[in-house]
Every structure is written in structure tokens, then in C-alpha cells.
Coordinates of C-alpha atoms and ligand atoms in Angstrom, one line a residue:
M187 CA -23.2 20.2 12.4
G188 CA -27.1 21.4 12.6
K189 CA -29.3 19.4 13.4
N190 CA -30.7 19.0 9.8
K191 CA -27.4 18.7 7.9
K192 CA -25.5 16.0 6.9
A193 CA -22.5 15.2 8.1
P194 CA -20.4 15.5 4.3
D195 CA -19.9 12.4 3.0
A196 CA -16.1 11.2 1.9
M197 CA -16.3 12.1 -1.9
S198 CA -17.4 15.7 -0.4
K199 CA -15.0 16.2 1.3
I200 CA -12.5 15.2 -0.8
V201 CA -13.6 17.7 -4.1
A202 CA -14.2 19.9 -1.3
L203 CA -10.5 20.1 -0.8
C204 CA -9.6 19.9 -4.0
K205 CA -10.5 23.5 -4.5
R206 CA -9.7 24.9 -1.7
R207 CA -6.0 24.0 -2.4
G208 CA -6.3 24.7 -5.9
I209 CA -5.9 20.4 -7.2
V210 CA -9.0 20.5 -9.6
F211 CA -11.6 23.3 -10.0
P212 CA -15.1 23.0 -11.8
S213 CA -14.8 24.6 -15.0
S214 CA -16.1 27.6 -16.5
E215 CA -17.5 28.3 -13.0
I216 CA -18.3 31.9 -13.6
Y217 CA -21.1 31.1 -16.1
G218 CA -22.3 28.5 -13.5
G219 CA -20.4 25.4 -14.7
V220 CA -20.6 23.1 -17.3
G221 CA -21.4 19.7 -15.8
S222 CA -18.7 17.2 -15.0
T223 CA -15.5 19.3 -16.9
Y224 CA -12.9 20.1 -14.7
D225 CA -9.3 22.2 -14.3
Y226 CA -6.5 21.4 -12.6
G227 CA -5.3 24.3 -11.0
P228 CA -1.8 25.1 -10.1
Y229 CA -1.2 21.7 -7.2
G230 CA -3.2 19.8 -9.4
V231 CA -1.4 20.8 -12.6
E232 CA 2.1 19.3 -10.3
M233 CA 0.5 15.7 -8.8
K234 CA -1.1 15.6 -12.3
N235 CA 2.2 15.2 -14.0
N236 CA 4.3 13.5 -11.4
I237 CA 2.1 11.1 -12.2
S238 CA 2.2 10.9 -16.0
R239 CA 6.4 11.2 -15.5
L240 CA 6.1 8.1 -13.7
W241 CA 4.2 6.2 -15.6
W242 CA 6.4 7.4 -18.8
Q243 CA 9.9 6.9 -17.2
N244 CA 8.3 3.3 -16.0
M245 CA 7.0 2.3 -19.5
T246 CA 10.0 3.7 -21.4
L247 CA 12.9 3.7 -19.4
S248 CA 12.6 0.6 -16.9
H249 CA 11.1 -1.4 -20.1
D250 CA 13.4 -2.7 -22.9
S251 CA 12.3 -1.8 -26.6
I252 CA 9.3 0.8 -25.3
V253 CA 9.7 3.9 -27.1
G254 CA 7.1 7.1 -27.0
L255 CA 4.4 8.4 -29.5
D256 CA 2.1 12.0 -29.1
S257 CA -0.2 10.8 -31.9
A258 CA -3.3 13.6 -33.8
V259 CA -6.2 13.7 -31.8
I260 CA -8.5 14.4 -34.9
L261 CA -7.8 11.1 -37.3
H262 CA -8.8 10.2 -40.7
P263 CA -12.9 10.2 -40.0
N264 CA -11.7 5.8 -42.2
V265 CA -9.7 5.2 -38.6
W266 CA -13.0 5.2 -36.5
E267 CA -15.2 3.2 -39.8
A268 CA -11.9 0.4 -39.6
S269 CA -11.3 0.1 -36.1
G270 CA -15.5 -0.4 -35.4
H271 CA -15.5 2.6 -33.1
L272 CA -18.4 4.2 -35.2
K273 CA -20.6 1.2 -35.0
N274 CA -19.7 -0.6 -31.8
F275 CA -18.2 1.9 -29.6
T276 CA -21.9 2.5 -28.4
D277 CA -23.5 2.9 -25.1
P278 CA -26.9 2.0 -24.4
L279 CA -29.5 4.8 -23.6
I280 CA -32.4 4.7 -22.1
D281 CA -34.9 7.2 -20.9
C282 CA -37.4 7.6 -17.9
K283 CA -41.3 8.0 -19.5
Q284 CA -41.8 9.8 -16.4
C285 CA -39.7 12.8 -15.7
K286 CA -37.8 12.5 -19.1
A287 CA -34.2 11.8 -17.0
R288 CA -31.8 9.7 -19.5
F289 CA -29.6 6.8 -17.6
K290 CA -27.1 4.4 -19.4
A291 CA -29.3 0.9 -19.2
D292 CA -26.6 -1.4 -18.0
D293 CA -27.5 0.9 -14.4
I294 CA -31.0 0.8 -14.7
L295 CA -31.7 -2.6 -16.0
V296 CA -29.2 -4.9 -15.3
E297 CA -27.8 -5.8 -11.4
G298 CA -25.0 -8.1 -11.4
Q299 CA -25.5 -10.3 -14.6
E300 CA -29.3 -10.8 -13.8
T301 CA -31.5 -8.1 -15.5
T302 CA -33.4 -6.6 -12.7
K303 CA -37.4 -7.6 -12.5
S304 CA -38.8 -4.2 -11.9
P305 CA -36.6 -1.3 -12.8
Q306 CA -37.0 2.1 -11.2
C307 CA -36.0 5.5 -12.4
P308 CA -33.4 6.5 -9.5
R309 CA -34.4 10.4 -9.7
C310 CA -38.6 10.4 -9.8
G311 CA -38.9 6.8 -8.3
T312 CA -41.3 5.7 -11.2
K313 CA -41.4 1.9 -11.6
D314 CA -41.3 0.1 -15.1
S315 CA -41.7 3.1 -16.6
F316 CA -38.7 3.2 -19.0
T317 CA -37.9 3.6 -23.2
D318 CA -36.8 0.7 -25.2
V319 CA -33.2 1.2 -25.3
R320 CA -31.5 2.7 -28.0
H321 CA -27.4 2.7 -29.0
F322 CA -25.9 5.9 -29.1
N323 CA -21.9 6.9 -30.1
M324 CA -20.1 7.9 -27.5
M325 CA -17.5 9.8 -30.6
F326 CA -17.6 13.1 -30.4
K327 CA -17.9 14.5 -33.8
T328 CA -16.5 17.6 -34.8
N329 CA -16.2 18.9 -38.7
M330 CA -13.0 19.6 -40.0
G331 CA -12.4 22.6 -42.1
P332 CA -15.6 25.6 -42.8
V333 CA -17.7 23.4 -44.4
E334 CA -20.2 21.7 -42.2
D335 CA -21.1 18.8 -45.0
E336 CA -20.5 14.4 -44.3
A337 CA -17.4 14.4 -46.1
A338 CA -16.6 16.7 -43.0
I339 CA -17.0 15.3 -40.1
G340 CA -14.0 14.3 -38.0
Y341 CA -14.1 12.9 -34.8
F342 CA -12.3 13.4 -31.5
R343 CA -10.2 10.2 -30.5
P344 CA -11.7 8.0 -27.8
E345 CA -9.2 6.3 -27.1
T346 CA -5.0 7.3 -27.9
A347 CA -4.4 3.8 -28.8
Q348 CA -5.8 4.1 -32.4
G349 CA -2.9 6.5 -32.9
I350 CA 0.0 4.2 -32.3
Y351 CA -1.9 1.3 -34.9
L352 CA -1.2 3.9 -37.0
D353 CA 2.0 4.6 -36.8
Y354 CA 3.5 1.0 -35.5
K355 CA 5.4 0.4 -39.2
L356 CA 7.1 3.9 -39.2
T357 CA 8.1 3.7 -35.4
Q358 CA 9.3 0.3 -35.7
D359 CA 11.2 1.3 -38.7
T360 CA 12.6 4.2 -37.2
A361 CA 13.4 3.2 -34.2
R362 CA 14.6 -0.2 -35.3
L363 CA 12.5 -2.4 -33.1
K364 CA 12.4 -5.6 -33.2
L365 CA 9.4 -8.0 -31.8
P366 CA 8.4 -7.7 -28.7
F367 CA 7.9 -4.2 -28.5
G368 CA 5.8 -1.0 -27.2
I369 CA 4.4 1.7 -27.7
A370 CA 3.2 4.4 -25.4
Q371 CA 1.2 7.5 -25.3
I372 CA 0.1 10.1 -22.9
G373 CA -3.2 12.2 -24.5
K374 CA -6.7 13.7 -24.6
A375 CA -9.5 11.1 -25.8
F376 CA -13.1 12.0 -25.7
R377 CA -15.8 10.3 -25.0
N378 CA -19.8 11.7 -25.1
E379 CA -20.7 9.2 -21.5
I380 CA -23.9 9.5 -20.8
T381 CA -23.4 9.5 -17.4
P382 CA -20.4 11.5 -16.3
G383 CA -19.9 11.7 -12.2
N384 CA -18.5 10.8 -9.6
F385 CA -16.2 14.1 -9.8
I386 CA -13.4 13.6 -12.2
F387 CA -13.6 9.2 -12.3
R388 CA -16.2 9.8 -15.1
T389 CA -15.9 12.8 -17.7
R390 CA -16.2 13.3 -21.0
E391 CA -13.0 14.9 -21.5
F392 CA -10.1 12.8 -20.1
E393 CA -6.1 11.8 -20.8
Q394 CA -5.3 8.3 -21.1
M395 CA -1.7 6.5 -21.0
E396 CA -1.7 3.9 -23.1
M397 CA 0.7 1.4 -23.7
Q398 CA 0.1 -1.0 -27.0
Y399 CA 2.6 -4.0 -26.8
F400 CA 3.4 -5.7 -30.3
V401 CA 4.1 -9.7 -29.8
R402 CA 4.2 -12.5 -31.7
P403 CA 1.1 -14.6 -32.9
G404 CA 0.9 -17.1 -29.6
E405 CA 3.0 -15.0 -27.1
T406 CA -0.3 -13.0 -26.0
S407 CA -1.0 -15.2 -22.9
K408 CA 2.5 -14.9 -21.6
W409 CA 3.3 -10.8 -22.0
L410 CA -0.8 -10.3 -20.9
E411 CA 0.9 -12.4 -17.6
Y412 CA 3.7 -10.0 -18.0
W413 CA 1.8 -6.7 -18.5
R414 CA -1.0 -7.7 -15.3
E415 CA 2.1 -8.0 -12.5
E416 CA 3.8 -5.1 -13.9
R417 CA 0.9 -2.3 -14.1
W418 CA 0.4 -4.6 -10.2
N419 CA 3.1 -3.4 -9.3
W420 CA 3.6 -0.1 -10.8
L421 CA 0.2 0.7 -8.5
L422 CA 2.1 -0.7 -5.6
S423 CA 5.0 1.8 -6.1
L424 CA 3.4 4.7 -6.3
G425 CA 2.3 3.9 -2.2
V426 CA -1.1 2.9 -2.7
R427 CA -3.1 0.4 -0.4
E428 CA -3.0 -2.7 -1.8
E429 CA -5.7 -3.9 0.2
K430 CA -7.6 -1.6 -2.3
L431 CA -7.3 -3.1 -5.4
R432 CA -8.7 -6.3 -7.0
W433 CA -8.7 -7.5 -10.2
L434 CA -11.8 -8.3 -12.3
Q435 CA -12.0 -10.3 -15.8
H436 CA -14.0 -9.5 -17.6
P437 CA -16.8 -12.5 -18.6
E438 CA -16.7 -13.3 -22.1
D439 CA -20.1 -11.3 -23.2
K440 CA -19.0 -8.1 -22.2
L441 CA -15.6 -8.1 -23.9
A442 CA -15.1 -4.3 -25.6
H443 CA -15.4 -5.2 -29.6
Y444 CA -11.8 -5.4 -29.4
A445 CA -11.3 -7.9 -27.2
Q446 CA -10.2 -11.3 -26.8
E447 CA -9.6 -10.9 -23.0
A448 CA -10.1 -8.3 -21.1
W449 CA -8.8 -7.2 -17.1
D450 CA -9.5 -4.2 -15.0
I451 CA -7.8 -3.7 -11.4
E452 CA -10.5 -1.8 -9.5
Y453 CA -9.7 0.1 -6.3
E454 CA -12.5 0.8 -3.8
F455 CA -13.1 4.5 -4.0
P456 CA -15.3 5.8 -1.7
F457 CA -18.4 5.2 -4.0
G458 CA -17.7 1.0 -4.5
W459 CA -14.9 -0.4 -6.0
H460 CA -14.3 0.5 -9.9
E461 CA -11.7 0.4 -13.5
L462 CA -9.1 1.5 -12.6
E463 CA -7.4 1.0 -15.3
G464 CA -7.4 -2.1 -17.9
L465 CA -5.1 -4.7 -19.7
H466 CA -6.8 -5.8 -23.4
D467 CA -5.4 -9.1 -25.2
R468 CA -6.4 -7.2 -29.0
G469 CA -5.2 -10.3 -31.0
D470 CA -4.4 -9.0 -34.6
F471 CA -7.9 -7.3 -34.7
D472 CA -6.9 -3.3 -34.9
L473 CA -4.0 -4.0 -37.6
T474 CA -6.3 -6.3 -39.7
C475 CA -8.8 -4.2 -39.8
H476 CA -6.3 -1.1 -41.2
Q477 CA -5.1 -3.4 -43.2
E478 CA -8.2 -4.4 -44.7
A479 CA -9.7 -0.8 -44.9
S480 CA -6.8 1.0 -45.9
G481 CA -4.9 -1.3 -48.2
K482 CA -1.7 -1.2 -46.6
D483 CA 1.1 -3.7 -45.4
M484 CA 0.0 -3.7 -41.5
T485 CA 2.4 -7.3 -41.2
Y486 CA 6.2 -7.2 -39.7
F487 CA 8.9 -9.2 -41.6
D488 CA 10.8 -11.2 -39.1
A489 CA 15.0 -10.8 -40.8
Q490 CA 15.6 -13.9 -38.9
A491 CA 12.6 -17.2 -39.3
K492 CA 12.1 -14.9 -42.8
E493 CA 8.8 -14.9 -42.0
R494 CA 5.7 -12.4 -42.2
F495 CA 3.2 -11.6 -39.8
I496 CA 0.4 -9.6 -38.2
P497 CA 2.1 -8.7 -34.6
H498 CA -0.5 -8.8 -31.9
I499 CA -1.3 -6.7 -29.1
V500 CA -1.0 -7.1 -25.7
E501 CA -2.4 -3.1 -24.3
A502 CA -2.1 -1.6 -21.2
S503 CA -4.9 1.2 -20.6
A504 CA -5.0 4.0 -18.0
G505 CA -6.5 6.9 -17.2
L506 CA -4.7 9.4 -15.8
N507 CA -7.4 11.9 -14.6
R508 CA -8.6 8.3 -12.7
A509 CA -5.4 7.3 -11.4
M510 CA -5.2 10.8 -9.6
L511 CA -8.5 10.7 -7.6
M512 CA -7.6 7.0 -7.1
L513 CA -4.2 8.8 -5.2
L514 CA -6.7 11.5 -3.9
C515 CA -8.5 9.3 -2.4
D516 CA -6.2 6.4 -0.7
A517 CA -4.4 9.6 0.6
Y518 CA -7.3 11.2 2.3
R519 CA -6.9 11.2 5.9
E520 CA -8.4 12.4 9.4
D521 CA -6.5 12.5 12.7
E522 CA -7.5 14.4 15.8
Q523 CA -5.3 17.2 17.2
E524 CA -5.0 19.5 20.3
K525 CA -9.1 18.6 20.0
E526 CA -9.0 19.9 16.5
T527 CA -9.7 17.9 13.3
R528 CA -6.3 17.9 11.4
V529 CA -7.3 16.8 7.3
Y530 CA -3.9 15.8 5.7
L531 CA -3.2 13.9 2.2
S532 CA -0.4 10.7 3.2
L533 CA 0.8 11.1 -0.3
D534 CA 3.8 9.5 -1.6
P535 CA 6.7 12.2 -1.7
K536 CA 7.1 11.4 -5.3
I537 CA 3.6 12.0 -5.8
A538 CA 2.9 15.0 -3.8
P539 CA 3.1 18.4 -5.8
V540 CA 4.7 20.4 -3.0
K541 CA 7.5 18.8 -1.7
A542 CA 8.1 21.0 1.2
A543 CA 7.4 24.0 3.0
I544 CA 9.4 26.5 4.0
L545 CA 8.5 28.3 6.9
P546 CA 9.9 31.4 8.8
L547 CA 8.2 31.2 12.4
V548 CA 8.0 34.5 12.6
K549 CA 8.3 37.4 9.7
K550 CA 10.8 39.8 12.2
D551 CA 13.8 39.3 13.2
G552 CA 16.0 39.0 10.0
L553 CA 13.7 35.2 9.8
A554 CA 11.9 35.7 6.8
D555 CA 14.7 36.8 5.3
L556 CA 16.1 33.8 5.8
A557 CA 13.7 31.8 4.8
K558 CA 13.9 33.0 1.2
E559 CA 17.6 33.2 1.2
I560 CA 17.2 29.2 2.0
Y561 CA 14.2 29.0 -0.7
N562 CA 16.0 30.5 -3.3
N563 CA 19.0 28.3 -2.7
L564 CA 16.8 25.2 -3.7
R565 CA 13.8 26.0 -5.5
G566 CA 15.0 25.4 -8.6
R567 CA 15.8 21.4 -7.8
W568 CA 12.0 21.0 -6.2
P569 CA 8.7 22.3 -6.0
L570 CA 8.9 24.3 -3.0
F571 CA 6.2 26.6 -0.8
L572 CA 7.5 29.7 0.9
D573 CA 4.4 30.5 3.4
I574 CA 6.2 34.0 5.7
Q575 CA 2.7 34.9 7.2
G576 CA -0.1 34.3 9.3
S577 CA -0.4 31.2 12.4
I578 CA 2.0 29.0 12.0
G579 CA -0.7 26.5 13.1
R580 CA -2.5 27.3 10.2
R581 CA 0.5 27.4 7.7
Y582 CA 0.9 24.4 8.7
R583 CA -2.5 22.9 8.4
R584 CA -2.7 24.4 4.7
M585 CA 0.3 22.2 4.3
D586 CA -1.1 18.9 5.5
E587 CA -3.7 19.0 3.4
L588 CA -2.1 19.7 0.0
G589 CA 0.1 16.0 1.1
T590 CA 3.0 18.6 1.1
P591 CA 5.6 16.0 3.3
F592 CA 8.1 18.1 4.8
A593 CA 7.6 21.1 6.6
F594 CA 11.2 23.4 7.7
T595 CA 10.8 25.7 10.2
L596 CA 13.3 28.6 10.9
D597 CA 12.6 30.0 14.5
Y598 CA 15.2 31.7 16.7
Q599 CA 17.2 29.0 17.8
T600 CA 18.3 29.1 14.1
L601 CA 19.3 32.4 14.1
E602 CA 21.5 31.5 16.9
D603 CA 23.3 27.9 15.7
G604 CA 22.1 27.9 11.8
T605 CA 19.8 25.1 12.5
V606 CA 15.7 24.6 11.8
T607 CA 13.0 22.1 12.9
V608 CA 12.3 19.5 10.3
R609 CA 8.2 18.4 10.7
W610 CA 7.0 15.3 9.0
R611 CA 3.3 15.6 7.9
D612 CA 2.2 11.9 8.7
T613 CA 3.5 11.1 11.9
L614 CA 4.3 15.1 13.1
Q615 CA 7.4 14.3 14.3
Q616 CA 9.9 16.9 14.8
E617 CA 13.8 16.9 14.5
R618 CA 16.4 19.6 14.0
I619 CA 19.0 19.8 11.2
S620 CA 20.9 21.8 10.4
K621 CA 19.7 24.9 7.7
D622 CA 22.6 23.8 5.1
K623 CA 21.8 20.2 5.3
I624 CA 18.1 20.7 3.9
G625 CA 18.9 20.0 0.4
E626 CA 20.5 16.7 1.3
F627 CA 17.9 15.6 3.4
L628 CA 15.6 16.2 0.7
A629 CA 17.8 14.8 -2.5
D630 CA 18.1 11.5 0.2
K631 CA 13.7 11.1 0.9
L632 CA 12.6 11.9 -3.2
Ligands
LIG164 N1 -7.5 2.2 -25.1 C1 -8.5 1.3 -24.6 C2 -9.7 1.6 -23.8 O1 -9.7 3.0 -24.1 P1 -10.9 1.3 -21.6 O2 -11.2 0.6 -20.5 O3 -12.3 1.9 -22.4 O4 -10.0 1.0 -22.5 C3 -9.3 3.1 -20.4 O5 -10.7 2.7 -21.5 C4 -8.9 3.8 -19.4 O6 -9.2 5.0 -19.5 C5 -10.1 3.5 -17.9 O7 -9.6 1.8 -17.7 C6 -10.3 4.4 -17.2 O8 -8.7 4.2 -16.5 C7 -10.0 5.2 -18.4 N2 -10.8 6.0 -18.5 C8 -12.0 5.5 -19.7 N3 -13.4 6.1 -19.9 C9 -13.0 7.3 -19.2 C10 -13.7 8.8 -18.8 N4 -15.0 8.8 -19.2 N5 -13.6 9.3 -17.9 C11 -12.1 8.9 -17.2 N6 -11.4 8.2 -17.6 C12 -11.7 7.5 -18.4

């Protein structure tokens, strides 16, 4: 490291690794990039799909009475009027009068619960030189059809939840559900964030994994408690270190306009403790708003009790991209191997984008052909990486950086007795197994 060069911080290292290893790329880079917009490369998309699949399986398979939905991104514009998003889904905005930089007012004017006495511009350092706070709606507007007039305005959904509320009766009816039941959805959401940042932590286009749980009035506390435990345990099942997670309850004056009670699970990112996902008691707010605005009956009829009422909703809302960043940060490790720094991602095999590497020690003497044969026999079952060329050390390092949990190496002994070496990513432990047992080995570990 040169004298004036600062050692890269943890986040810069993770961002660089993601680009180097095909996990996350800055979007539109050949045009200079669009701020805070990212593309998921070949291994990023695998990892993201692993997380969303595990969430989906957990919700729809491991729980009784939770079904899926995939609703539209652009809903009827009246939805956002009714849901309160047009009026309330705003961020307070201020500008520095000196350098004209724009900030979320809360980031500058509030420290903990207190108002900052002499606020300072983080960009130019000027003190007490801010405009008044203005409220800025975070929804992205668009035009439906070719005519750009008021009547044709549409909005990209800022949360996937509203599509679930609109379809809740059709879903309940067609899936023949009885309270309590849930509807799960994974999909894109869009927010015109004033200050996106911290890599994929806060972006303007992102994916949510949301589950709305419909319950009887008076039962929200019980179910909120249930879902708090479920969500915590799900995160632990992904291999996250528990000491890096904590709960934060929203104070009453900071609740979103739809929430009666709200809890965040926070993770200790390299840039501090921040929200990972949220649990909300939304009461009957959303269904009542839609009933009033649409004039359509949003009640549920309990045939046994002969009662009709609007169900209350407990929501578990997680960000897919944020969950991925959390897993990358949690898994990032460095150790010393033969006087060199080794970087690896200690990802749970369920999350790892590539499950195993097949590596012939050398290309010649039939080892590469045998490696190809093994790879071809197994590749339909798991994402594997066949890497034939280059120094074996460098090939191991590449796989370590991708978080590949196992490497199977073929050497001259393989030609004699049909065994390969299994190398474990984290411990570097090595053992020999028969090449015919690789499938069994992986099936046992994955
Ligand atoms: N339906 C409720 C809802 O949307 P939220 O707390 O605003 O609640 C839920 O968002 C989750 O969505 C957050 O916990 C976070 O994981 C993710 N999220 C929200 N805004 C985001 C953004 N700009 N970029 C990435 N993820 C975001």
C-alpha cells in the first residue's frame, strides 16, 4: 500500500469483489453509470434466486394457509390515493444553500431523538445554511398510453403489498382460505429515494419479499409475536451470525401512515446498524381505505360464527437485495495462507451461487476429460463450475471468493484408484473420496 493510499474499507472490498466475481455490476457502466443502480451478474442472480426461493418455500410450503400472488407493478392510480401513499409517502427534503447538495432532512437535522443544534452540511461543511424542509413524494410517476395528461398518470408501486390487498378476496375465494391466512409476493418496488446509497442497501429499484397475514380483529398482537419469531429464525437458518441481528421498535411518532405497531430487524452492516426487514401491524387500515374509495365490499364472512368483518393485517416485509447484501457482508472473510491474504465468502451452501468446483490438477494426461465427464454427469442437479486451466492455487482462490463451499480436485492418483480430493472452503480441510461418490457427497451437504 503506497504512503498516501488509504486501505480500502470493508464495503469497498465487498463492492470490488462483487464486480470482480460476477455477482453485482454497476448498471449502464459504458454510459458512465446511473447512480445507485445495479445489475446482478451470473453468480449474483443465482445467489439472489437462492434467497428468494428459500423465502418462498418457507412462506408457502412451511406454513399452513399461505399462498402466492404475482400482481401488477402499475396498479390503478386511485389505489395510491386510497392507500394514503400520494399524501403520506414522502420524505422531508432540505438543500444546503451554499453548495446546493440535497439531503433527507432526518439525516441532517435529527440525531437520535434530538434535533441537531447547529446542523452542518456533510458535503461542504457549512453550518446552519439549509432551506426549509419540503416534502417530496417518493413514488415514480409514469404515463399510461401515449397521451401525457393528468388522467393518464400511473405510479410504479412503492411496495408490493397493495396488489395483495386488492386481490385478497379473489385469492381467499379461489384458494378456499379461512382466517388466519397469508398471501406472499416477491416482486419489484420503486422509490425515488433522495439519498440512495451503500451499494445495494438503498436503491430506487429493488425487490421486496412481502407476506400479508389476514387475521381476526383483536388477534394482531398474537400473530405479530408469532411472525417476529418466525422471521428471526428464518434469518438464522440462512447462517447469519445472531449477534449481528437486533430488534428495533418504531416509536409512535415515527410509524408509517398505515402502521399501528412496527418492528425492524436490524443488521450490523459495515456502515452501522440498519433496517434489514420490517414487521407491521397494519390493522384494518388498508382494506378499510380500499373499501371506502372503491365502494366495493372488502369484508370477510365467517360462515361458522355468521360474522362479517374487515380482517386485520400483520405484514412481514423484507428487501431481497438488502438480504443479499447482509449475507455478503456476513460471509466476507480474510485469512492468511502461505503469507498471502486469502479472501473468501463463508456462505451457507444453500445460499452459495456455485455449489462445487471440478478441477483437474493439470489439463493433460486425460485429467481434463475425466473432469468434464464428472461435471457432465452432475451439472443437471446443481450449479457447478468446471475450471480446467491455470494454476490450481488461483483456481481455488477464485472459487473461495465466490463462496463455493467444495472443490473436487482430480490428480494422478485419480487415474490410479478413482478417488478425488474434496477441499472444504472455510477450513481448507482435504479428504479423498471416490469420484463416483461426489453426487452422494453433495446431496448430503446441500
Ligand atoms: N410494505 C411495507 C414496506 O414496504 P418498508 O419498511 O418501507 O415497508 C420493507 O420496506 C423492506 O423493503 C425494508 O425493510 C427493506 O428491506 C426494503 N427496502 C425498502 N426501501 C428500499 C430501498 N430503497 N432499497 C432497497 N431495499 C429497500
